[in-house]
mmCIF file of N, CA and C in Angstrom:
data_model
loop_
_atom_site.group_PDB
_atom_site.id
_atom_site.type_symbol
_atom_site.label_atom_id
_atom_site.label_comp_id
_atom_site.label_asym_id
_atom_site.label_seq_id
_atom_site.Cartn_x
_atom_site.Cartn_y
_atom_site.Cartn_z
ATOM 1 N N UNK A 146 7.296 -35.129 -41.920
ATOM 2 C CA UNK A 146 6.916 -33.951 -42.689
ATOM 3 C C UNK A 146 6.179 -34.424 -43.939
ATOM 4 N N UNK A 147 5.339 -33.919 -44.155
ATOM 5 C CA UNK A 147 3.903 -34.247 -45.376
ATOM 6 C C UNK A 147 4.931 -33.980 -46.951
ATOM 7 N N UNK A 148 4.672 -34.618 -47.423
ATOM 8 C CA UNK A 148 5.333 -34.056 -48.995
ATOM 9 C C UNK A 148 4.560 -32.963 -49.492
ATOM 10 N N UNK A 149 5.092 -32.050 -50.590
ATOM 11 C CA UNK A 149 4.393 -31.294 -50.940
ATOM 12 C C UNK A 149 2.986 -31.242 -51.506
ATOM 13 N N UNK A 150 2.554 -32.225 -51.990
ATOM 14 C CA UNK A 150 1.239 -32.617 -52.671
ATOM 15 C C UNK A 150 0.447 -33.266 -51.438
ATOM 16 N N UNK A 151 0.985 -33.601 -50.199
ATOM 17 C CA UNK A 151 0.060 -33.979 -49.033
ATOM 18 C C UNK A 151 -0.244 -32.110 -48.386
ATOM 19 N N UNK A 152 0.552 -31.482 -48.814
ATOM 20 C CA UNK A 152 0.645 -29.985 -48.117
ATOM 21 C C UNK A 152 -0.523 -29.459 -49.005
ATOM 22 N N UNK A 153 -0.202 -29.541 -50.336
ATOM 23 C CA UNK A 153 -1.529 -28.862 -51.133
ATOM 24 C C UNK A 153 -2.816 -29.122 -50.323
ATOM 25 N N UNK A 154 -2.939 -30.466 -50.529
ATOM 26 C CA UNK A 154 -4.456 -31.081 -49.994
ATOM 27 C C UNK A 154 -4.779 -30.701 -48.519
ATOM 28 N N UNK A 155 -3.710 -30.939 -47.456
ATOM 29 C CA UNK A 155 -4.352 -30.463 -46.351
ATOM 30 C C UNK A 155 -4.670 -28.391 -46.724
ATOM 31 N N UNK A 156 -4.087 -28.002 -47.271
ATOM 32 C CA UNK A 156 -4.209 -26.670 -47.471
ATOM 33 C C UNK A 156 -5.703 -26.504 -47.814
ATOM 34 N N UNK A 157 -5.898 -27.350 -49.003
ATOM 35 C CA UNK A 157 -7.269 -27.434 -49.158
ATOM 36 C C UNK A 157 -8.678 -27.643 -48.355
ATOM 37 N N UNK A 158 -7.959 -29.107 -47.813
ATOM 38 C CA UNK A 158 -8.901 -29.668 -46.439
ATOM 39 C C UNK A 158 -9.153 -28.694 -45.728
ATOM 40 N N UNK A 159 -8.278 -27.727 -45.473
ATOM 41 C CA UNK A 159 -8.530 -27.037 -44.050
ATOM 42 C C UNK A 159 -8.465 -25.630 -44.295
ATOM 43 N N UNK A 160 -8.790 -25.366 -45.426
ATOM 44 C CA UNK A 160 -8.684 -23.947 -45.900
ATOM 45 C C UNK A 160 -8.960 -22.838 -44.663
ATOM 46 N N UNK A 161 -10.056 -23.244 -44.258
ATOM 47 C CA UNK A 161 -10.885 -22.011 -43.252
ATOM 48 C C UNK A 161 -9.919 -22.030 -41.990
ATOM 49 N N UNK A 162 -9.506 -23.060 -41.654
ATOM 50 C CA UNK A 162 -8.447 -22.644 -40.665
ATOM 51 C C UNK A 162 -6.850 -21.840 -40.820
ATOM 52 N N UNK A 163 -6.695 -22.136 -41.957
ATOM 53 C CA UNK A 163 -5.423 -22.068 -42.497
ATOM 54 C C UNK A 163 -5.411 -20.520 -42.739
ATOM 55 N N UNK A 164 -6.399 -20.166 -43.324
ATOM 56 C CA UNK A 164 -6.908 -18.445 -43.542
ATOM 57 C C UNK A 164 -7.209 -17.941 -41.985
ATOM 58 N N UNK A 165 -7.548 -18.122 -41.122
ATOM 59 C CA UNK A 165 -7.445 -18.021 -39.974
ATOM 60 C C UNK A 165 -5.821 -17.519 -39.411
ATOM 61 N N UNK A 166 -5.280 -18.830 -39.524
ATOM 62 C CA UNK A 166 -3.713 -18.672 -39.109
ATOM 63 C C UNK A 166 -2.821 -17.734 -40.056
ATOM 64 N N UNK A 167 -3.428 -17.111 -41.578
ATOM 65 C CA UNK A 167 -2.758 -16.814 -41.997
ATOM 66 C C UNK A 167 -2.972 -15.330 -41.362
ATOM 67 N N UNK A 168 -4.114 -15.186 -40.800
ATOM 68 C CA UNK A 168 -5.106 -13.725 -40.500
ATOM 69 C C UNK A 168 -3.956 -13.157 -39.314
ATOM 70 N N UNK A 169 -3.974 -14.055 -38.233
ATOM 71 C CA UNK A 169 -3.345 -14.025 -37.324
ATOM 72 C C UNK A 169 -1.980 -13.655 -37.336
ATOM 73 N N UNK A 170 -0.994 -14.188 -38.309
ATOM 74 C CA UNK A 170 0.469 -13.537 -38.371
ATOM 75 C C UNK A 170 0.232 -12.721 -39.503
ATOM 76 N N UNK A 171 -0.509 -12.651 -40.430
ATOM 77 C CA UNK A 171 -0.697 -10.715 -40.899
ATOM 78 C C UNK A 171 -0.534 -9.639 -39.985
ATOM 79 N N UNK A 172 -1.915 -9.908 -38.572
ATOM 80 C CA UNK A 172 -2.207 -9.257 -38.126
ATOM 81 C C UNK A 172 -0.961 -8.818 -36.829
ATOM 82 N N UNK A 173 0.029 -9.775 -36.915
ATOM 83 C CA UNK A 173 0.990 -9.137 -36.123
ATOM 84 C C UNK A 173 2.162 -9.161 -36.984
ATOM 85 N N UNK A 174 2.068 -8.404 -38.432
ATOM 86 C CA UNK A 174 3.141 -7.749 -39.567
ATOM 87 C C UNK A 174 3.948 -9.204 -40.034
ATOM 88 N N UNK A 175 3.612 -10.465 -40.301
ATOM 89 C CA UNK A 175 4.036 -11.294 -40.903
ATOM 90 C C UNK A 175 3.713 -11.628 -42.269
ATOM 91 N N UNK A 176 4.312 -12.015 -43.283
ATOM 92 C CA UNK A 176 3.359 -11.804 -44.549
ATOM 93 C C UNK A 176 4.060 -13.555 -44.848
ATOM 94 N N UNK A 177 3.197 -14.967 -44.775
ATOM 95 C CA UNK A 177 3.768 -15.875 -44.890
ATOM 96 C C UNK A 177 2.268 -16.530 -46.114
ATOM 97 N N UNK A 178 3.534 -17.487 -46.354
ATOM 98 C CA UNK A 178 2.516 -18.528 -47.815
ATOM 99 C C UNK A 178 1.995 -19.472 -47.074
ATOM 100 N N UNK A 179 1.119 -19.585 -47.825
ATOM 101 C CA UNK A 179 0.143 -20.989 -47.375
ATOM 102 C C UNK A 179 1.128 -22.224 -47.110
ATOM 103 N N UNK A 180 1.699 -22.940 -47.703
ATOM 104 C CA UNK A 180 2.644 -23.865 -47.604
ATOM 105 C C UNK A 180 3.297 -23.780 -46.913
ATOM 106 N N UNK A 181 3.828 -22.755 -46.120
ATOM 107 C CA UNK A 181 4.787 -22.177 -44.558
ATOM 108 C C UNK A 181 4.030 -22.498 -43.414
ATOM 109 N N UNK A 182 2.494 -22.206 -43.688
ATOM 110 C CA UNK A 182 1.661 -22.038 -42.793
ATOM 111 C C UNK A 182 1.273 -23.287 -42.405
ATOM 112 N N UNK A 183 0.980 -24.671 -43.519
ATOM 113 C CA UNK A 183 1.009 -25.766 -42.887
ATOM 114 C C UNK A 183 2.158 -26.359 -42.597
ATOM 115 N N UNK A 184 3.006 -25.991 -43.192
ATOM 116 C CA UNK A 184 4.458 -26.666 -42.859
ATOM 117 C C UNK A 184 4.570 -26.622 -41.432
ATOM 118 N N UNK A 185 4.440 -25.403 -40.939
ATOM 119 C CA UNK A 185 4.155 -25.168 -39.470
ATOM 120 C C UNK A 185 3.300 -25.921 -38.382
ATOM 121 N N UNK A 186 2.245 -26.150 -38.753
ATOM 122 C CA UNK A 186 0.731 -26.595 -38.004
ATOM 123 C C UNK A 186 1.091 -28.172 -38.230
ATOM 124 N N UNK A 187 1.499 -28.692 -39.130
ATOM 125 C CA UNK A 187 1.890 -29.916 -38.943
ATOM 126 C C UNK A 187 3.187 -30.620 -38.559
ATOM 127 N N UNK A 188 4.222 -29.600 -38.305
ATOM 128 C CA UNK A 188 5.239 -29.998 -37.462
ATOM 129 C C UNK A 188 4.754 -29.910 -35.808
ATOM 130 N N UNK A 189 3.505 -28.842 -35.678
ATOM 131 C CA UNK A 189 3.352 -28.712 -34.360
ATOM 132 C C UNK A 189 1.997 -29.737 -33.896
ATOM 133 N N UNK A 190 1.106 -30.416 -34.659
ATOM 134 C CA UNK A 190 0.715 -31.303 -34.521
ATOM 135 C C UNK A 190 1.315 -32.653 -34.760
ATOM 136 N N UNK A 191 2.668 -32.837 -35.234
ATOM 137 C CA UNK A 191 3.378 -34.182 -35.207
ATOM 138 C C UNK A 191 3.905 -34.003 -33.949
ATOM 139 N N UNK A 192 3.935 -32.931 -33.165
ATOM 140 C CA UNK A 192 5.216 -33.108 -32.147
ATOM 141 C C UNK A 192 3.992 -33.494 -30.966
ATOM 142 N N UNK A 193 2.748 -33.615 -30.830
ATOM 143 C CA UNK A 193 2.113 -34.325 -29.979
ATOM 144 C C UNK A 193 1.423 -35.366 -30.661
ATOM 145 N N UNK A 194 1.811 -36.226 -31.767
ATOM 146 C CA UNK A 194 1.540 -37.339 -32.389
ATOM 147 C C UNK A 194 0.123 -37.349 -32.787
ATOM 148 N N UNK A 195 -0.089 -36.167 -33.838
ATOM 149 C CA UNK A 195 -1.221 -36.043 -34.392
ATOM 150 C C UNK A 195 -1.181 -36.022 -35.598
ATOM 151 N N UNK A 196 -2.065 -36.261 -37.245
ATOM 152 C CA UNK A 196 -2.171 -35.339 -38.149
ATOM 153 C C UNK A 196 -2.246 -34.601 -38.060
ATOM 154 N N UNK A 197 -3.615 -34.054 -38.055
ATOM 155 C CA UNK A 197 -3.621 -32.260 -37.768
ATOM 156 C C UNK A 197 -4.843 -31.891 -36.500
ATOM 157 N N UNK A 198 -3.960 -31.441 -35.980
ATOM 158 C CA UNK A 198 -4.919 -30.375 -34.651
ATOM 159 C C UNK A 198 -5.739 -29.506 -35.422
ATOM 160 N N UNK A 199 -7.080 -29.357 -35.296
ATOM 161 C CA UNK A 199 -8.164 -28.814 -35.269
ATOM 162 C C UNK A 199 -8.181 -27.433 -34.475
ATOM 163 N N UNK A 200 -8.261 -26.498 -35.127
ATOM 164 C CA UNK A 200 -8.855 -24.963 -34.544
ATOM 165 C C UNK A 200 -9.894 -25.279 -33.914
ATOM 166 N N UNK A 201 -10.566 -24.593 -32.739
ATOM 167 C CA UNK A 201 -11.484 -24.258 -32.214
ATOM 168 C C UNK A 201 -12.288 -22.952 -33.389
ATOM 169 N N UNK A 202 -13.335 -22.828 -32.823
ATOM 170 C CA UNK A 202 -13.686 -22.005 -33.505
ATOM 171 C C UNK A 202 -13.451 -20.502 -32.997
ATOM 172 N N UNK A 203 -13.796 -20.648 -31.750
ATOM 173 C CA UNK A 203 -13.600 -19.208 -31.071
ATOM 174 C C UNK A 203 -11.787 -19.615 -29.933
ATOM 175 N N UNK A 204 -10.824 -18.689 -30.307
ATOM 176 C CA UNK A 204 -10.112 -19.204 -29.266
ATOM 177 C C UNK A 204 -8.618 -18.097 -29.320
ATOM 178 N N UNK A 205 -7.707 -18.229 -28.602
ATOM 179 C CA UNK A 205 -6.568 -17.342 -28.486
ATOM 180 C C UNK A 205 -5.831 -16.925 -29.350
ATOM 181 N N UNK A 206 -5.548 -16.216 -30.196
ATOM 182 C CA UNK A 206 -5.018 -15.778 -31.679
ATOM 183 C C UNK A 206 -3.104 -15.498 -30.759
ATOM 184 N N UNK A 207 -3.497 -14.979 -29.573
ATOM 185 C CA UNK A 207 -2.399 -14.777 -29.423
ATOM 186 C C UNK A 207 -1.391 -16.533 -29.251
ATOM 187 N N UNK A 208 -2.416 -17.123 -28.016
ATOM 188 C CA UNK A 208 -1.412 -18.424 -28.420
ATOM 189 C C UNK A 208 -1.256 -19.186 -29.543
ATOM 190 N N UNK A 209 -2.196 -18.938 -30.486
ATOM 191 C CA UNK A 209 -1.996 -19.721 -31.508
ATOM 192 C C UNK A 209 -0.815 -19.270 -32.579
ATOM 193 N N UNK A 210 -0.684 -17.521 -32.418
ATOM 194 C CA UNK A 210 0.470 -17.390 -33.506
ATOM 195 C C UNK A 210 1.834 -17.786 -32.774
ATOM 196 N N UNK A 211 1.927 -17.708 -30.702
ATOM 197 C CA UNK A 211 3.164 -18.081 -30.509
ATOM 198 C C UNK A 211 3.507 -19.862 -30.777
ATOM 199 N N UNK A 212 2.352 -20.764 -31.228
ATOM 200 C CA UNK A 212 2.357 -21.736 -31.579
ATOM 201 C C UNK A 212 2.987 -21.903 -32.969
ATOM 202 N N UNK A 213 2.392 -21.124 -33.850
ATOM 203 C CA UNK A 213 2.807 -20.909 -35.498
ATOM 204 C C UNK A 213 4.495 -20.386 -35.607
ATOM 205 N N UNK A 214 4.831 -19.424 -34.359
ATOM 206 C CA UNK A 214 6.200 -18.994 -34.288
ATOM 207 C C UNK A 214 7.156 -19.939 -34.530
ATOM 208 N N UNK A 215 6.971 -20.765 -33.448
ATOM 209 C CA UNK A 215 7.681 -21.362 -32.655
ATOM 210 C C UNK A 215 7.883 -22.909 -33.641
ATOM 211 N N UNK A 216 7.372 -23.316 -34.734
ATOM 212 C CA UNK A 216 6.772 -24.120 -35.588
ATOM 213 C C UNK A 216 7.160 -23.876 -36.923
ATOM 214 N N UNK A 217 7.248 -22.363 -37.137
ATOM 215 C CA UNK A 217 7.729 -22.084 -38.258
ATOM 216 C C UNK A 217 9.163 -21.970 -39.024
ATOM 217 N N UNK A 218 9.439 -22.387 -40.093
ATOM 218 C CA UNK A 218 10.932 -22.045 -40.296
ATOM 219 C C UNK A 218 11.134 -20.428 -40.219
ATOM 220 N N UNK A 219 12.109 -20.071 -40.714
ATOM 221 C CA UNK A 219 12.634 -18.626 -40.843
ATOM 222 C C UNK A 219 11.803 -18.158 -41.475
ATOM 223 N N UNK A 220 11.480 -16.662 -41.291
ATOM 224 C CA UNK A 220 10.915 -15.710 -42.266
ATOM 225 C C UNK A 220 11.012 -14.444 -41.337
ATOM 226 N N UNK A 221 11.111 -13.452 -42.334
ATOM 227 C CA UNK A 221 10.776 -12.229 -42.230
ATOM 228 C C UNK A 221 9.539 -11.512 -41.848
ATOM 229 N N UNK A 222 9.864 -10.351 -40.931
ATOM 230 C CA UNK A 222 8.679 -9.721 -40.466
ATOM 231 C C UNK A 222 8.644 -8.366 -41.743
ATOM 232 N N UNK A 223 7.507 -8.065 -42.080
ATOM 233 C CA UNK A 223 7.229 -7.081 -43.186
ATOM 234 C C UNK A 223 7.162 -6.104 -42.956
ATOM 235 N N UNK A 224 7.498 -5.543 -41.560
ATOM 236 C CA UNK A 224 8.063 -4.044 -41.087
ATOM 237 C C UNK A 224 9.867 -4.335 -40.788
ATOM 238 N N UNK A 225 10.719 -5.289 -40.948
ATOM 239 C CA UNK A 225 11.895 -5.602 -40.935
ATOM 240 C C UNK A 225 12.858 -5.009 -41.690
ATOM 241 N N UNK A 226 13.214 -3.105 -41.746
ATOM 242 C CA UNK A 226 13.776 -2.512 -42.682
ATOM 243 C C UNK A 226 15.186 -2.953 -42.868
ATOM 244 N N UNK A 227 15.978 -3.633 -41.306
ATOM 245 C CA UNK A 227 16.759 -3.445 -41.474
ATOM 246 C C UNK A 227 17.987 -4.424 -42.003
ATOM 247 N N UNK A 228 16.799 -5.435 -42.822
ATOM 248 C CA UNK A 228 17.096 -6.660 -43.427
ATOM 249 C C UNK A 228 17.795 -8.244 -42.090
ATOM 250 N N UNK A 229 17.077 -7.888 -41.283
ATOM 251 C CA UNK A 229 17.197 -8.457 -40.190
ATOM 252 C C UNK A 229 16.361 -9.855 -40.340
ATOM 253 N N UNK A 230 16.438 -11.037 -39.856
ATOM 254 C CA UNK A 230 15.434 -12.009 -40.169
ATOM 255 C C UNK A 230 15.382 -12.815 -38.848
ATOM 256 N N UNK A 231 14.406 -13.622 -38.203
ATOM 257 C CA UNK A 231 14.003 -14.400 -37.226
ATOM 258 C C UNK A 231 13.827 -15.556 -37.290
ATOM 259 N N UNK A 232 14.581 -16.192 -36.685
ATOM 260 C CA UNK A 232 14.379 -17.677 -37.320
ATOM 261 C C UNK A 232 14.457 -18.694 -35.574
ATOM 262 N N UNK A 233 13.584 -19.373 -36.236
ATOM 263 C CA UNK A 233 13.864 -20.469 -34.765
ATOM 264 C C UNK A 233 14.691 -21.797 -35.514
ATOM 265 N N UNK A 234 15.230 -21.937 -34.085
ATOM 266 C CA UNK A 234 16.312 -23.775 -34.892
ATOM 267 C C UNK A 234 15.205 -24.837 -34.049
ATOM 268 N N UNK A 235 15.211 -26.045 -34.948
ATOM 269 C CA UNK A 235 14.258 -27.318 -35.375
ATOM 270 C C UNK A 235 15.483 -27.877 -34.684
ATOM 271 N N UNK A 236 15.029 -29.327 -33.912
ATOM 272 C CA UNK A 236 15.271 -30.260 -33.469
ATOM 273 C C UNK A 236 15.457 -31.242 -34.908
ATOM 274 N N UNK A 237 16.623 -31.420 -34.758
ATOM 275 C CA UNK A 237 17.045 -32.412 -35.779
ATOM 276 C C UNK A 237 16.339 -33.380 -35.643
ATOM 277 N N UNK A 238 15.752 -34.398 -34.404
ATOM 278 C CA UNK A 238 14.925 -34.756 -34.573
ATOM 279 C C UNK A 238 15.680 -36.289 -34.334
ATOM 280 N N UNK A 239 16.595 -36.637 -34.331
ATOM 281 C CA UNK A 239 17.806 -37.908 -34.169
ATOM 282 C C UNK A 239 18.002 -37.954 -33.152
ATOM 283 N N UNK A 240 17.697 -36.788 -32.257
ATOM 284 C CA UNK A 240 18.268 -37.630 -30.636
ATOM 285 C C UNK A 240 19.365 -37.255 -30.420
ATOM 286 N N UNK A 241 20.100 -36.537 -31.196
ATOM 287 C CA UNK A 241 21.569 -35.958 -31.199
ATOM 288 C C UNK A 241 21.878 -34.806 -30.463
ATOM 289 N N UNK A 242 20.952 -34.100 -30.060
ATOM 290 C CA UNK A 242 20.532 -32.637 -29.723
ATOM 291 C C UNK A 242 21.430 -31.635 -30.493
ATOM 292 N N UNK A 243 21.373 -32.079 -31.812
ATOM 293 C CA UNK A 243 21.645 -31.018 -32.337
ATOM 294 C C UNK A 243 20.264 -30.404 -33.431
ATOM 295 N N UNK A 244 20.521 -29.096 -34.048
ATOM 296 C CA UNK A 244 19.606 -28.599 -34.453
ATOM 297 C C UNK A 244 19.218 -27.885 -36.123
ATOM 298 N N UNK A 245 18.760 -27.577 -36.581
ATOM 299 C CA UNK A 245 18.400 -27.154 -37.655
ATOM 300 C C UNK A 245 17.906 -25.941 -38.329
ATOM 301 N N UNK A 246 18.382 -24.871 -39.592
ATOM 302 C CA UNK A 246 18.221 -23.596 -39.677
ATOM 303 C C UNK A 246 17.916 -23.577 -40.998
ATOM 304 N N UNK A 247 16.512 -23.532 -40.870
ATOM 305 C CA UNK A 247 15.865 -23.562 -42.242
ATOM 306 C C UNK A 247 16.365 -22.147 -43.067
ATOM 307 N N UNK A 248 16.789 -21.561 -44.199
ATOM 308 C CA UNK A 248 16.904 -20.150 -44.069
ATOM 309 C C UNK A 248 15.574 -20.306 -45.675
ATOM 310 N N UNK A 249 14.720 -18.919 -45.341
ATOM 311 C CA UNK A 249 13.847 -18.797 -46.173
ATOM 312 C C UNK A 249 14.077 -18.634 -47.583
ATOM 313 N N UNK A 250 13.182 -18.737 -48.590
ATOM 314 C CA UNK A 250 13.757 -18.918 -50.296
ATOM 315 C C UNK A 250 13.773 -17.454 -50.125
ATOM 316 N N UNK A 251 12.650 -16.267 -49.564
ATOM 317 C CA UNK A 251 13.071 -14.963 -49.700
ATOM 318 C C UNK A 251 14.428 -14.255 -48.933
ATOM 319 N N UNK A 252 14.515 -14.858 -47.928
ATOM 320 C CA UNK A 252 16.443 -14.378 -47.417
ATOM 321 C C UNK A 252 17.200 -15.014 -48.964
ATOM 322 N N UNK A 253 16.933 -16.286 -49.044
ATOM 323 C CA UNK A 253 18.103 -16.455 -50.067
ATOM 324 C C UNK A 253 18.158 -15.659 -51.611
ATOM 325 N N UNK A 254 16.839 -15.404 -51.775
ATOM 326 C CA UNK A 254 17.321 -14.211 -53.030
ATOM 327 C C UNK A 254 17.072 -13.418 -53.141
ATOM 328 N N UNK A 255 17.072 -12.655 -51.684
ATOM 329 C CA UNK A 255 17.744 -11.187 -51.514
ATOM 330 C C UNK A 255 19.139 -11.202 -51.427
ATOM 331 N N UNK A 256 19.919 -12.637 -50.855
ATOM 332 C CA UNK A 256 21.268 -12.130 -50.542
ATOM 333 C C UNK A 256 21.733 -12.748 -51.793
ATOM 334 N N UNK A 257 21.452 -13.154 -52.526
ATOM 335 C CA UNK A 257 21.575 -14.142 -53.662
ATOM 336 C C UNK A 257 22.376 -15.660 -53.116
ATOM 337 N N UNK A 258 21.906 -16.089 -52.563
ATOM 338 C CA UNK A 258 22.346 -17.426 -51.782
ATOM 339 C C UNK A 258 21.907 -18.323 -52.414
ATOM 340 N N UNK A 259 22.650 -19.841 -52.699
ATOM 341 C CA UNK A 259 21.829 -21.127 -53.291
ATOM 342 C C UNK A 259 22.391 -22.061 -52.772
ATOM 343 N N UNK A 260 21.682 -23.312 -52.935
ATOM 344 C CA UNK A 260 22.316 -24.542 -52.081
ATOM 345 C C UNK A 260 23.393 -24.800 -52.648
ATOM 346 N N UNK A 261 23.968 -25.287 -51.623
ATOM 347 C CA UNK A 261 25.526 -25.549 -51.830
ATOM 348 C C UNK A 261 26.436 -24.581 -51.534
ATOM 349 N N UNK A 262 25.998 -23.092 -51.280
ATOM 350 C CA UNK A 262 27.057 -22.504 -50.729
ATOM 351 C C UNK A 262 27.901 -22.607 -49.552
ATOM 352 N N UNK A 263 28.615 -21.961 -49.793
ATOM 353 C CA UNK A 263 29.237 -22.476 -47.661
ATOM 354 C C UNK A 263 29.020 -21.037 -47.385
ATOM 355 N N UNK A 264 28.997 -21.358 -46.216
ATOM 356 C CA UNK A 264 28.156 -20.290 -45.115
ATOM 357 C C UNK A 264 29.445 -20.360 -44.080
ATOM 358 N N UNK A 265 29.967 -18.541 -43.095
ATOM 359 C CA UNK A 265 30.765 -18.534 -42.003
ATOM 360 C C UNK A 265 29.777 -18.121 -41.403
ATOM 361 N N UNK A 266 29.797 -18.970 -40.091
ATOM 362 C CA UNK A 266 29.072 -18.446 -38.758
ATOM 363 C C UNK A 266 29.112 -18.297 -37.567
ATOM 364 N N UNK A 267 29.060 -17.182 -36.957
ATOM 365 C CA UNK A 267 29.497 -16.444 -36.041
ATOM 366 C C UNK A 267 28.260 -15.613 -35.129
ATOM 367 N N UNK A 268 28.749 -15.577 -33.670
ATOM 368 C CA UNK A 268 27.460 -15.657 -32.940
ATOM 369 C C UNK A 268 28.457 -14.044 -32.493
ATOM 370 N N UNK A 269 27.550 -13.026 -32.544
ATOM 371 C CA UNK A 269 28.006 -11.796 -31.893
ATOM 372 C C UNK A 269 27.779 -11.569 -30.228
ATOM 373 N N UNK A 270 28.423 -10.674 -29.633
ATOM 374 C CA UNK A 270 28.234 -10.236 -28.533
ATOM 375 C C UNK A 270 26.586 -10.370 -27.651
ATOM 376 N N UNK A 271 25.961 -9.526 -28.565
ATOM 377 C CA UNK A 271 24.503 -9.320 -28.645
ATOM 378 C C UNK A 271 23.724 -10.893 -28.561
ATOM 379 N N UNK A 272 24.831 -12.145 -28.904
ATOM 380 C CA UNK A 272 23.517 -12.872 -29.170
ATOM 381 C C UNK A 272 23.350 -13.536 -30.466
ATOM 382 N N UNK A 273 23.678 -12.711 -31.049
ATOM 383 C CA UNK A 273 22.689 -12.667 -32.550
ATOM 384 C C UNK A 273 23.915 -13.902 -33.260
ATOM 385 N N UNK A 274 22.833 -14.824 -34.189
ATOM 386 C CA UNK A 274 23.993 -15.389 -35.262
ATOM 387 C C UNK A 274 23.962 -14.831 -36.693
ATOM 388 N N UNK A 275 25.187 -14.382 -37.160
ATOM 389 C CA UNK A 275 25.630 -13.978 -38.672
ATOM 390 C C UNK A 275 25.950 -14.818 -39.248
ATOM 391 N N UNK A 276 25.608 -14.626 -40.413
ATOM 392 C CA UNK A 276 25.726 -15.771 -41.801
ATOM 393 C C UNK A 276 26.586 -15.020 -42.359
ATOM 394 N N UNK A 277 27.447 -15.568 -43.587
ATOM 395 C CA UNK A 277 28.214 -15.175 -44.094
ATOM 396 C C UNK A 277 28.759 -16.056 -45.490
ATOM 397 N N UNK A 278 28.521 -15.580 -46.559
ATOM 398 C CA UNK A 278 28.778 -16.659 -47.621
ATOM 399 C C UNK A 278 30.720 -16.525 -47.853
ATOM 400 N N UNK A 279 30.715 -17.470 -48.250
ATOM 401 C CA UNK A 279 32.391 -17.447 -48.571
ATOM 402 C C UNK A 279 32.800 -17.206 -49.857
ATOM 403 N N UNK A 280 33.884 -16.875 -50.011
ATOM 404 C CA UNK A 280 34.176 -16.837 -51.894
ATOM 405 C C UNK A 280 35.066 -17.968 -52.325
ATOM 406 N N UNK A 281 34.965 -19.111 -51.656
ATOM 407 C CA UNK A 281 36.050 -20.272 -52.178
ATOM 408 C C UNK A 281 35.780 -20.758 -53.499
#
């Protein structure tokens, strides 16, 4: 993963694509930052041992945002009334097969969450996993 000041610069480098990808999850009600957006594109170009994959110029918006999905940490969709959030889990990346749950800085201060809290978690009927801060 690029440090943040390698994130600025490719942001820069690649502006016209990056506005591209940002066009693309607008356009299907995502409202994400630039820095999410490469955070994304370069986890999904490390995972076929690249810097950075190159946009085409003309090409599938649809595969490219299920690429950006699937790449991205957590975030919210901006029609999401019902404070609901989507998140994919990251490959730890050790070989352990276990996995990883980025939760976004905007989930955390809406619920007022900060590092170091402890979290209960619980997978419902439906599927779904609930977070839950503790009061210890």
């Amino acid at each position: 993963m690029p440090t943040f000041t390698e994130r600025q610069q490719l942001a820069k480098e690649f502006a016209p694509q990056i506005e591209r990808m940002a066009h693309c999850l607008a356009a299907a009600g995502y409202d994400v930052k630039v820095d999410r957006i490469v955070r994304a594109w370069t986890a999904y170009s490390d995972a076929v041992c690249a810097t950075w994959i190159s946009l085409s110029d003309e090409g599938d918006d649809a595969a490219l945002l299920d690429i950006l999905l699937k790449h991205m940490p957590a975030m919210p969709r901006k029609d999401e009334a019902s404070g609901a959030f989507t998140a994919q889990l990251m490959d730890a990346g050790d070989g352990s097969g276990d996995a990883m749950l980025e939760l976004p800085d905007e989930l955390l201060a809406l619920v007022g969450w900060k590092e170091g809290d402890v979290l209960i978690m619980a997978i419902t009927e439906a599927g779904e996993l609930r977070l839950k801060r503790t009061d210890r």
